[in-house]
Short mmCIF file of C-alpha atoms and ligand atoms in Angstrom, two decimals:
data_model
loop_
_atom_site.label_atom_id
_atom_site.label_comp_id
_atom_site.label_asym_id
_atom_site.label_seq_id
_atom_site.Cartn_x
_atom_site.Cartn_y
_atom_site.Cartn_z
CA UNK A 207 95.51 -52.10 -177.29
CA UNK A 208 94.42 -55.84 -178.57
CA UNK A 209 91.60 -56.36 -181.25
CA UNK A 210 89.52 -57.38 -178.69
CA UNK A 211 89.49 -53.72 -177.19
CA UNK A 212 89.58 -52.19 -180.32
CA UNK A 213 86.53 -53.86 -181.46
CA UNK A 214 84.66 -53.06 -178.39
CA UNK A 215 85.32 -49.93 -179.14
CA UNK A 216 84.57 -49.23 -183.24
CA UNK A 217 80.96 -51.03 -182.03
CA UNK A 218 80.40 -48.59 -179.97
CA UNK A 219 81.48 -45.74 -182.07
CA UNK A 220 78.25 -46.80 -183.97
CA UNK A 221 75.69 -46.80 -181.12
CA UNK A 222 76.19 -44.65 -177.79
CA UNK A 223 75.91 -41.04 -177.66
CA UNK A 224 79.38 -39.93 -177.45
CA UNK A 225 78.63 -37.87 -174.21
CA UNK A 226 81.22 -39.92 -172.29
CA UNK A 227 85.19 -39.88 -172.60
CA UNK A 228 85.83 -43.78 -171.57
CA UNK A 229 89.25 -44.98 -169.82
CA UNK A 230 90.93 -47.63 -172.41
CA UNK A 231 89.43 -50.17 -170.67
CA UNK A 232 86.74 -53.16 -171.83
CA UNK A 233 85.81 -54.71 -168.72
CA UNK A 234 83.86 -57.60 -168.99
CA UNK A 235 83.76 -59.41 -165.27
CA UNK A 236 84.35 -58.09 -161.36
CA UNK A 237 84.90 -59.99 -158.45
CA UNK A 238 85.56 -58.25 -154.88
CA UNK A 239 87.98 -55.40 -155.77
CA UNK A 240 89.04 -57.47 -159.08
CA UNK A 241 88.14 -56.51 -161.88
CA UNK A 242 89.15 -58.14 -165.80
CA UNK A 243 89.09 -57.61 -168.85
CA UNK A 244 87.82 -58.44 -172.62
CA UNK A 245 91.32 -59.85 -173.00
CA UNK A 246 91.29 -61.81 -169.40
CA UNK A 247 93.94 -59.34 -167.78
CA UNK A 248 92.86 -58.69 -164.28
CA UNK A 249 92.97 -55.00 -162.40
CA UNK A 250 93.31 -54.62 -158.60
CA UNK A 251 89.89 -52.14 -158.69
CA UNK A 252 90.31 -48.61 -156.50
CA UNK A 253 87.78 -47.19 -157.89
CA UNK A 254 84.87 -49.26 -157.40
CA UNK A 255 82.27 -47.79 -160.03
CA UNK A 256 82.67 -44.50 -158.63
CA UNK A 257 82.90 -45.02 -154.70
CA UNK A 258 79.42 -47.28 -156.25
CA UNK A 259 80.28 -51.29 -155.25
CA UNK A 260 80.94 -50.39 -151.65
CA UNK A 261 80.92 -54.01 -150.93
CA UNK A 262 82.93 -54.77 -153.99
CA UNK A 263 82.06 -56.59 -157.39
CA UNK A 264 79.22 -59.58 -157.21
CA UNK A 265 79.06 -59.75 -153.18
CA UNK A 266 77.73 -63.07 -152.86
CA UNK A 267 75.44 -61.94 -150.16
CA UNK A 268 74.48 -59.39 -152.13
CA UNK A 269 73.42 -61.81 -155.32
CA UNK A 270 72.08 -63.95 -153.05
CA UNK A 271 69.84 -61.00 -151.40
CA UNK A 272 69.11 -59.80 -155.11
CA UNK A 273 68.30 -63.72 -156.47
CA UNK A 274 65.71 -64.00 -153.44
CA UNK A 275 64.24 -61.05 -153.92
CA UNK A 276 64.13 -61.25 -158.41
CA UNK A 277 61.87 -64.25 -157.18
CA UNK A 278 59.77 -62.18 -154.98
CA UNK A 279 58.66 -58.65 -155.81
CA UNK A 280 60.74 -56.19 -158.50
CA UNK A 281 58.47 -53.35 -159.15
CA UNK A 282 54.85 -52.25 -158.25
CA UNK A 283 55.79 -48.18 -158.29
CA UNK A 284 54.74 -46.07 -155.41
CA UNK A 285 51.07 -46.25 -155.87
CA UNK A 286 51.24 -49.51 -153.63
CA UNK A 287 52.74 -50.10 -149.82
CA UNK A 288 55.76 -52.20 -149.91
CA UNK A 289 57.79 -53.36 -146.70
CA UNK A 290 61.03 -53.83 -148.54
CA UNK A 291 61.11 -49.74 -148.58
CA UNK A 292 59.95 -49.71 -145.14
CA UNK A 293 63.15 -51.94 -143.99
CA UNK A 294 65.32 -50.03 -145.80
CA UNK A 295 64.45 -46.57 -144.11
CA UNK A 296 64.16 -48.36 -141.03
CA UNK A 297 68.20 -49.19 -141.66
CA UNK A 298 69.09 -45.98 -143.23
CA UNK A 299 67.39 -43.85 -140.69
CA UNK A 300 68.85 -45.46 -137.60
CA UNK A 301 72.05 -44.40 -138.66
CA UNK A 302 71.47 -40.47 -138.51
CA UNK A 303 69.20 -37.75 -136.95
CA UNK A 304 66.82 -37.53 -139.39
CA UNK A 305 63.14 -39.20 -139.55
CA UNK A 306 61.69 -39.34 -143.23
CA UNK A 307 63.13 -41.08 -146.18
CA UNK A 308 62.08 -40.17 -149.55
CA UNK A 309 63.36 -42.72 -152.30
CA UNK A 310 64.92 -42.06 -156.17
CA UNK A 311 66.97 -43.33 -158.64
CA UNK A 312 70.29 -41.65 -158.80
CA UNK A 313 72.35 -38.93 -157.18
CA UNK A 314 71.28 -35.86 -159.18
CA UNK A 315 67.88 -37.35 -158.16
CA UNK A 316 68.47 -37.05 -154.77
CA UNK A 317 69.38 -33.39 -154.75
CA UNK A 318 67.00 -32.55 -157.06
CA UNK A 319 64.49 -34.07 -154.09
CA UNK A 320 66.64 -31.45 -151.63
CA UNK A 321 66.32 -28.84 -153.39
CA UNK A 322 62.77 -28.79 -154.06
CA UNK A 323 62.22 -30.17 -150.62
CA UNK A 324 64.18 -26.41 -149.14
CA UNK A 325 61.75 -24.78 -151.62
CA UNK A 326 58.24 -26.18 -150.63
CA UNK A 327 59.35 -25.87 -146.81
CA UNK A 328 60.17 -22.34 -147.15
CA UNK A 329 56.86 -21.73 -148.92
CA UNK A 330 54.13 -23.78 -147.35
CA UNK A 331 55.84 -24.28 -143.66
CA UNK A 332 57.82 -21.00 -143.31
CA UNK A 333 55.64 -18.91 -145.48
CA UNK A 334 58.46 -17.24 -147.29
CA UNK A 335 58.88 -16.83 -150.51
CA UNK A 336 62.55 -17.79 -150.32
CA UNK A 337 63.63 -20.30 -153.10
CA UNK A 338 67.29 -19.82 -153.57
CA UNK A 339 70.14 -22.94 -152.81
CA UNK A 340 73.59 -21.50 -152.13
CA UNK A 341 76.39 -23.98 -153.03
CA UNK A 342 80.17 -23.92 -152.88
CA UNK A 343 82.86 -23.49 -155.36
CA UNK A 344 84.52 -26.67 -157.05
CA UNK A 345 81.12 -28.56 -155.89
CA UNK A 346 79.48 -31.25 -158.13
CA UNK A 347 75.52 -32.06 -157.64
CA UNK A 348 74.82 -34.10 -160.72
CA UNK A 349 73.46 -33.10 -164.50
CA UNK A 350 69.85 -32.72 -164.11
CA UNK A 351 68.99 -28.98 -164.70
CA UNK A 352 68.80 -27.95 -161.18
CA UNK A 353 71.34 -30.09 -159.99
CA UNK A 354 73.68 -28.49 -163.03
CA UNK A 355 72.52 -25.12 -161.95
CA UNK A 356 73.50 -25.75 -158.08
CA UNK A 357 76.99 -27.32 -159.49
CA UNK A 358 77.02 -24.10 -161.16
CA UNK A 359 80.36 -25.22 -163.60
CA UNK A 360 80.40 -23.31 -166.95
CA UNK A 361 82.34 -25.69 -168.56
CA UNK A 362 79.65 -28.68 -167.39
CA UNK A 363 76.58 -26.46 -168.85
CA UNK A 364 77.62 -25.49 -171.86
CA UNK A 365 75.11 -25.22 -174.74
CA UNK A 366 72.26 -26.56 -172.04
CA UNK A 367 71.48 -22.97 -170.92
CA UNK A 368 69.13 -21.78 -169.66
CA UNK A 369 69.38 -23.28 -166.45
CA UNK A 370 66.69 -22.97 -163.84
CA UNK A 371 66.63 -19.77 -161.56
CA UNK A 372 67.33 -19.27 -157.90
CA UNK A 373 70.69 -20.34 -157.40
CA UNK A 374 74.15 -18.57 -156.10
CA UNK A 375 77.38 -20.06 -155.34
CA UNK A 376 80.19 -18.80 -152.84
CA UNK A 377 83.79 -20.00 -152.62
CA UNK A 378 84.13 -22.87 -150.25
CA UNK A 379 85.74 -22.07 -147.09
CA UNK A 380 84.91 -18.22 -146.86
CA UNK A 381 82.14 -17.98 -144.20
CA UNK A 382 82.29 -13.98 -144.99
CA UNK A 383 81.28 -14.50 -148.29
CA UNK A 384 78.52 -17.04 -147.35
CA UNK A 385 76.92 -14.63 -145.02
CA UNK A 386 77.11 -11.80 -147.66
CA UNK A 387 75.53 -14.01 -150.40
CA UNK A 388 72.44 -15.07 -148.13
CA UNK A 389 69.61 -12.97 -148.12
CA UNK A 390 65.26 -12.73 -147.73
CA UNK A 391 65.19 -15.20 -150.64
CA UNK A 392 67.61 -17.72 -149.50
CA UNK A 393 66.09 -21.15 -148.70
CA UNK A 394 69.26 -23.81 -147.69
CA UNK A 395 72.84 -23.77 -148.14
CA UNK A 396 73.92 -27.35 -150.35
CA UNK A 397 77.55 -29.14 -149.88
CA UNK A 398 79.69 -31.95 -149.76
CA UNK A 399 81.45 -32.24 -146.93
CA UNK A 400 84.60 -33.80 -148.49
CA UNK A 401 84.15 -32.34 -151.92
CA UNK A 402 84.19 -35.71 -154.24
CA UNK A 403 84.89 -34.85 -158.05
CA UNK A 404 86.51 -31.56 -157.02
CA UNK A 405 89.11 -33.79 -156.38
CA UNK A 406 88.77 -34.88 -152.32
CA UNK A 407 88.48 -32.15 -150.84
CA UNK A 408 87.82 -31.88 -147.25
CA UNK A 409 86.15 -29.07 -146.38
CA UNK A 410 87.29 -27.49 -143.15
CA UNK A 411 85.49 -28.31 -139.48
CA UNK A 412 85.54 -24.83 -138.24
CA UNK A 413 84.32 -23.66 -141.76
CA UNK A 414 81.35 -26.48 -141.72
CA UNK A 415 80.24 -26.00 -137.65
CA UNK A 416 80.19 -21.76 -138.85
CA UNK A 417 78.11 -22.86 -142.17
CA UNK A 418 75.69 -24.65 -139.87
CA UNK A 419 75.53 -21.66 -137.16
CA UNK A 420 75.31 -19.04 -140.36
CA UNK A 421 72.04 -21.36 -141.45
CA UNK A 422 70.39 -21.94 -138.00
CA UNK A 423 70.85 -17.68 -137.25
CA UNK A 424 69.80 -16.65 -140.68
CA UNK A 425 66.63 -19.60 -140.38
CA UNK A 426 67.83 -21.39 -143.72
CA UNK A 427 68.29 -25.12 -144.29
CA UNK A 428 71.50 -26.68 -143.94
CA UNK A 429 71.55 -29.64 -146.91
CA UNK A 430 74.60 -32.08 -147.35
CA UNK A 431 74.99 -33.98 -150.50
CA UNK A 432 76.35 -37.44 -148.97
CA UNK A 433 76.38 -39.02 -152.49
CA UNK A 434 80.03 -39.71 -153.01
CA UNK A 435 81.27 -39.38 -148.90
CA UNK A 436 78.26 -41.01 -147.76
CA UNK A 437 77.56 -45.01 -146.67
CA UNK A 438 80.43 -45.09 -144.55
CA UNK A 439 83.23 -43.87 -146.61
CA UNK A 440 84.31 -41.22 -144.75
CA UNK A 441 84.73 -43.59 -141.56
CA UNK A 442 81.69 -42.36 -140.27
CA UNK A 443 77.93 -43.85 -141.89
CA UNK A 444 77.93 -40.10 -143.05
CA UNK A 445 80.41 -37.59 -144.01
CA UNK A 446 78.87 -35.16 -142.17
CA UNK A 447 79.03 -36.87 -138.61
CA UNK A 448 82.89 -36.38 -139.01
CA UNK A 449 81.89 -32.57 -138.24
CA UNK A 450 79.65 -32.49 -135.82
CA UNK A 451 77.10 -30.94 -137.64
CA UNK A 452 73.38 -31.67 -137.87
CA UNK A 453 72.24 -31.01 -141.56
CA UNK A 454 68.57 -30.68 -142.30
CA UNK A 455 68.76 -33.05 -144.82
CA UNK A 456 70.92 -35.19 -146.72
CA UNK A 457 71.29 -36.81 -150.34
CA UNK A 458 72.49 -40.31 -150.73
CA UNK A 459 72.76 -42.17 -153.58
CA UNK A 460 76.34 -43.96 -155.04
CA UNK A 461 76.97 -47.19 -152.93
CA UNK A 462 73.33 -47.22 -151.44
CA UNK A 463 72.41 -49.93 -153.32
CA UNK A 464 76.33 -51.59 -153.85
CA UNK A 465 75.49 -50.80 -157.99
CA UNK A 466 71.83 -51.21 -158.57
CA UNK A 467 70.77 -47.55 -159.11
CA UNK A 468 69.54 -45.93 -156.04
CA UNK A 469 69.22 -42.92 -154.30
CA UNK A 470 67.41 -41.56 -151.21
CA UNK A 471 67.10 -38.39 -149.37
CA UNK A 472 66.98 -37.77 -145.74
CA UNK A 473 65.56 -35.52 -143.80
CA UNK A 474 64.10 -34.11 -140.32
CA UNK A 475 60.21 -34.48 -139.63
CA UNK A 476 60.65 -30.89 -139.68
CA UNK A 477 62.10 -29.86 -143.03
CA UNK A 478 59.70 -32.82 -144.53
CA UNK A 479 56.64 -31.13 -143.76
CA UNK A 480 56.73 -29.34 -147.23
CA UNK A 481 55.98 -32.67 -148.77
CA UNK A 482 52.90 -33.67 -148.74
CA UNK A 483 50.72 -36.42 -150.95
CA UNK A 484 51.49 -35.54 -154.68
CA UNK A 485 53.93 -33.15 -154.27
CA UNK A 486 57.40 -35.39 -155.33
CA UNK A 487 57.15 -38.49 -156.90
CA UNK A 488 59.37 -40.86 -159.05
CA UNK A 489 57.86 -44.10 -160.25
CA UNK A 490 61.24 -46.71 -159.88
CA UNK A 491 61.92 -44.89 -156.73
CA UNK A 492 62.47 -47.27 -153.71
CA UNK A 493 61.28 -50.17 -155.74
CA UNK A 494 61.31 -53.60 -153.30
CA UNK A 495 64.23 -55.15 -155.59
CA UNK A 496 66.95 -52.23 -155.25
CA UNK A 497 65.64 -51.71 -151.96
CA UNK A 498 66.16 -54.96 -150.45
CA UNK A 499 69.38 -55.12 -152.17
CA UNK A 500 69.99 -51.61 -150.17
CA UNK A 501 68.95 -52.98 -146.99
CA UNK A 502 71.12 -56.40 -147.52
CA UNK A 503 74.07 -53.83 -148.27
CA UNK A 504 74.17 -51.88 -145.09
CA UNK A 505 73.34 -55.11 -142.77
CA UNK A 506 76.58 -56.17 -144.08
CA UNK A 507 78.47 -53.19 -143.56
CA UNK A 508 77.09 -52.65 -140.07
CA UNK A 509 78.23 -56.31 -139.55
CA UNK A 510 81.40 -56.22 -140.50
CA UNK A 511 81.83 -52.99 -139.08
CA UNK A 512 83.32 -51.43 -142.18
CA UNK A 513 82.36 -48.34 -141.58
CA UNK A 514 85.02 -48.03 -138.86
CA UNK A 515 87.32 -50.04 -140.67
CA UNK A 516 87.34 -47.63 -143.57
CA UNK A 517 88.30 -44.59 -140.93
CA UNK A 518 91.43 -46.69 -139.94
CA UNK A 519 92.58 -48.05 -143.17
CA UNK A 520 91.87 -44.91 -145.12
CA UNK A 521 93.86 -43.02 -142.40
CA UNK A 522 96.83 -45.38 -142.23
CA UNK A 523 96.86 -45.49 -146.35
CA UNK A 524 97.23 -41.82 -146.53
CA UNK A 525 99.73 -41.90 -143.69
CA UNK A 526 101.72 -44.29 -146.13
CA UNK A 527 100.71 -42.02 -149.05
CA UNK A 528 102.46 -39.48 -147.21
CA UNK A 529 105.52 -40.97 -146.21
CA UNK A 530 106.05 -41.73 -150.04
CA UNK A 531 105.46 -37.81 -150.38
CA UNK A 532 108.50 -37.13 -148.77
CA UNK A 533 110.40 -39.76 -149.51
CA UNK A 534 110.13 -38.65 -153.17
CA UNK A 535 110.93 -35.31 -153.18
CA UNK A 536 108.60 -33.16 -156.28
CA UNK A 537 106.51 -36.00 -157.02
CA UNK A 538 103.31 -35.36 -154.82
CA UNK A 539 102.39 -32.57 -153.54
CA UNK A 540 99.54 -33.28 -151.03
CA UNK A 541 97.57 -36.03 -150.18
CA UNK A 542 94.35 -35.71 -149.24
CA UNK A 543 91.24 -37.10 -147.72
CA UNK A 544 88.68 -38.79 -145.05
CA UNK A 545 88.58 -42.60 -144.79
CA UNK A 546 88.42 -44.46 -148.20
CA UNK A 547 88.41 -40.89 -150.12
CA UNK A 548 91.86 -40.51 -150.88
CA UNK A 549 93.04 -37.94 -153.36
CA UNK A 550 97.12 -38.20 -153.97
CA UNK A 551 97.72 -34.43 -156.01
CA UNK A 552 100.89 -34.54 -158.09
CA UNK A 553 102.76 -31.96 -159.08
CA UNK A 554 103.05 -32.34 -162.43
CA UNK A 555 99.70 -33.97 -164.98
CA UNK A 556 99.13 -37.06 -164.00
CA UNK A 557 98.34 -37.95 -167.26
CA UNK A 558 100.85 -40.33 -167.71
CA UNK A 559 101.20 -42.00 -164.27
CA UNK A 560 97.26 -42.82 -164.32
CA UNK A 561 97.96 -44.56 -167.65
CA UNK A 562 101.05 -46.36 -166.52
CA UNK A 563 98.86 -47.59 -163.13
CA UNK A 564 96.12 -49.03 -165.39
CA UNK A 565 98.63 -51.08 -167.76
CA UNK A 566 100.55 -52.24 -164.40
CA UNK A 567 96.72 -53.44 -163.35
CA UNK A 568 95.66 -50.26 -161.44
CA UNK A 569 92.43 -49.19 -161.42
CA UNK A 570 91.68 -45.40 -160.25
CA UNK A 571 90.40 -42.09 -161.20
CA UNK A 572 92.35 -39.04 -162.05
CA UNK A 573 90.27 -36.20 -161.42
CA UNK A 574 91.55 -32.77 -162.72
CA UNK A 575 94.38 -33.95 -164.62
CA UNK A 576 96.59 -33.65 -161.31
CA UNK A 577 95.07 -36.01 -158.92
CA UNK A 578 94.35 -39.72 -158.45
CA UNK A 579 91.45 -40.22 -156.47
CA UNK A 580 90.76 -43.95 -154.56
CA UNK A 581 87.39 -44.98 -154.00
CA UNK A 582 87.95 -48.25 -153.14
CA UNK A 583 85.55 -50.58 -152.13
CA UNK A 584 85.12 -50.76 -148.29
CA UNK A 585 86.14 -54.21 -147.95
CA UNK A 586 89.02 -53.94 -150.18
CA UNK A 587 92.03 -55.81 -148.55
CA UNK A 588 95.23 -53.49 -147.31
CA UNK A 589 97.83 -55.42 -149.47
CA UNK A 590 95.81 -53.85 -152.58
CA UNK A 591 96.35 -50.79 -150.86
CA UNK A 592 99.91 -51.48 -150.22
CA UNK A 593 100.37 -52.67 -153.51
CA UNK A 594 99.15 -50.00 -155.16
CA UNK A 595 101.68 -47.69 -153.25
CA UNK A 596 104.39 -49.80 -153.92
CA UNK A 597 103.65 -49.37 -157.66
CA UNK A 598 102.83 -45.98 -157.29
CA UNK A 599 106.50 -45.10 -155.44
CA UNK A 600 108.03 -47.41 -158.61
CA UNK A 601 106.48 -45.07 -161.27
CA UNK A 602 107.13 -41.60 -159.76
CA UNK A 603 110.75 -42.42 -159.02
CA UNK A 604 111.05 -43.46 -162.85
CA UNK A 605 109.99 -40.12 -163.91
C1 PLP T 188 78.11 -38.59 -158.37
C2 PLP T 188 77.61 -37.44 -157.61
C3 PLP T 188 76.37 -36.86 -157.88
C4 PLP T 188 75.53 -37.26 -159.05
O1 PLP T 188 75.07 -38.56 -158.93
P1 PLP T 188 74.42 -39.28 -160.21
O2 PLP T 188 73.95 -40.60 -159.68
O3 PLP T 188 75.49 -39.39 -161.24
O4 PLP T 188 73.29 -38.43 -160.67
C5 PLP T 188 75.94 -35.84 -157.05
N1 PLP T 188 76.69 -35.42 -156.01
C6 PLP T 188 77.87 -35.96 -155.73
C7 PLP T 188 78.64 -35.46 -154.55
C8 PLP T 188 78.39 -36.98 -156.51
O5 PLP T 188 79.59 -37.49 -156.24
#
């Protein structure tokens, strides 16, 4: 590592909260899917901020969106009327079943704004006194409280305890086990389609159009967090229109905003009724600057058609992915994914590898020690893809 880096880092030894294990990585500018450097070496990005800059680094459609509008209106919180939320639901609402947008800040935020949302329409619509969320095994809802509580991962709450009440989990993919667990005080089953930090996980159709027939016979709601697999990822504008499946409401939050902070939920007239005047709020939430920049973000994706693109490119990169699978016999052991969520499992700790990729100018995540994840940006161009393969295939058959 240079001085540079190493000085980046003893600075911050001094002043963050050392809540965050950091890849060995300064970076100081983006571009696109570029990404460089405190000592001016440029990455190919595959990451994008967390499946974050769907557009990739400094759009300039997007800065020019976000310059307009830092001239015009920031932040008046939700005590006011403000059109630049209005155009943004009007966007993000024409793209799925659902009627009412409720804006926030972050993804936890989002399903935080589910979960109570399940709650208050049991109670004041339904007139039940059913409060609990079931989620699935391997999931990941955020760190708030209740979002830690519906991720429901020891190793994620440890020393926070105690975690709010009314929450049960269920390994993903046993229906059985879902029907035992729901009961008089159930109010909505939560999950990710395509199960993000779990490490890509697709969850499977028959499993997800029996979750949604389990719901609508047992009269629960059926809530999908779209944060990660959401915004057109997936190939579809939500992960959950891969499946067929009408959730009661959704939580988005990631690339909403292409890296402002930003997060929505969505949901039918129906299952909004709980909410009435005063009973969510969040003072940033929907604010005119991150929502314009929102509403700038999906008029360009809807443009360019990117959502379909990612289906195609993400399917014909793991069809690639796969053909290095066999052509190196031991190395990988599945590949994985839906559009630009790609998760290449290894069979051995990927430890290594991931390091090697980032020195040869790779950027992506490893999640679980075994499996690099790609969340690249939507507009990322193939011959990063390719090149990343190509790199890939020149690593494993070194090893
Ligand atoms: C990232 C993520 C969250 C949490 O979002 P934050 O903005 O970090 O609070 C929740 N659910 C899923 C599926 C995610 O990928």
């Amino acid at each position: 590592m240079s001085k540079a880096f190493d000085a980046v880092v003893a600075r911050e030894e001094n002043l963050l909260c050392r809540s965050y294990s950091r890849y060995p990585l300064a970076i100081v500018r983006g571009k696109g899917s570029r990404l460089w450097d405190v000592d001016g070496k440029e990455y190919v990005d595959l990451l994008a901020g967390i499946a974050v800059v769907g557009l990739g680094h400094c759009n300039d459609e997007i800065c020019d969106a976000l310059a307009a509008q830092s001239r015009k209106l920031w932040h008046v919180s939700n005590l006011f009327y403000q059109e630049e939320q209005l155009e943004l639901a009007e966007k993000l609402l024409a793209t799925t079943h659902h009627e009412k947008a409720f804006f926030c800040n972050s993804g936890a935020e989002a399903n935080e704004a589910l979960i109570k949302l399940a709650r208050r329409y049991m109670r004041s619509v339904k007139q039940r006194d059913a409060f609990e969320i079931i989620t699935l095994g391997n999931c990941f809802h955020g760190r708030t409280l209740g979002a830690l509580a519906a991720t429901g991962r020891e190793s994620l709450s440890d020393g926070f305890t105690p975690l709010p009440e009314g929450f049960a989990q269920v390994p993903a993919g046993d229906l059985a086990a879902l029907e035992a667990a729901i009961s008089g005080k159930t109010a909505a089953v939560l999950l990710e389609c395509v199960q993000g930090e779990g490490g890509v996980l697709p969850l499977p159709a028959e499993y997800l159009k029996g979750v949604e027939a389990l719901c609508r016979k047992k009269d629960i709601l059926l809530l999908c967090d779209e944060v990660q697999a959401g915004m057109g990822r997936t190939g579809k504008f939500w992960a959950f229109q891969n499946y067929d499946i009408r959730p009661d409401a959704i939580s988005v939050a990631k690339s909403l905003a292409n890296g402002l902070p930003m997060g929505a939920m969505l949901a039918t007239s129906e299952a909004a009724r709980g909410f009435v005047a005063g009973s969510h709020a969040t003072t940033f939430g929907g604010g005119a600057l991150v929502s314009a920049v929102a509403a700038k973000t999906i008029e360009i994706m809807q443009r360019d058609g990117l959502v379909e693109r990612a289906g195609q490119l993400g399917a014909q990169v793991r069809a690639e992915a796969e053909a290095l699978m066999r052509r190196l016999p031991g190395k990988i052991r599945e590949v994985r994914g839906l559009g630009l969520m790609i998760g290449i499992e290894l069979c051995e700790d990927g430890t290594e590898v991931w390091k090697e990729l980032i020195r040869r100018g790779f950027i992506c995540n490893l999640s679980h020690g075994v499996t690099l994840r790609l969340l690249p940006p939507l507009n990322v161009d193939k011959a990063d893809l390719d090149a990343f393969l190509a790199v890939l295939e020149d690593i494993l058959q070194g090893r």
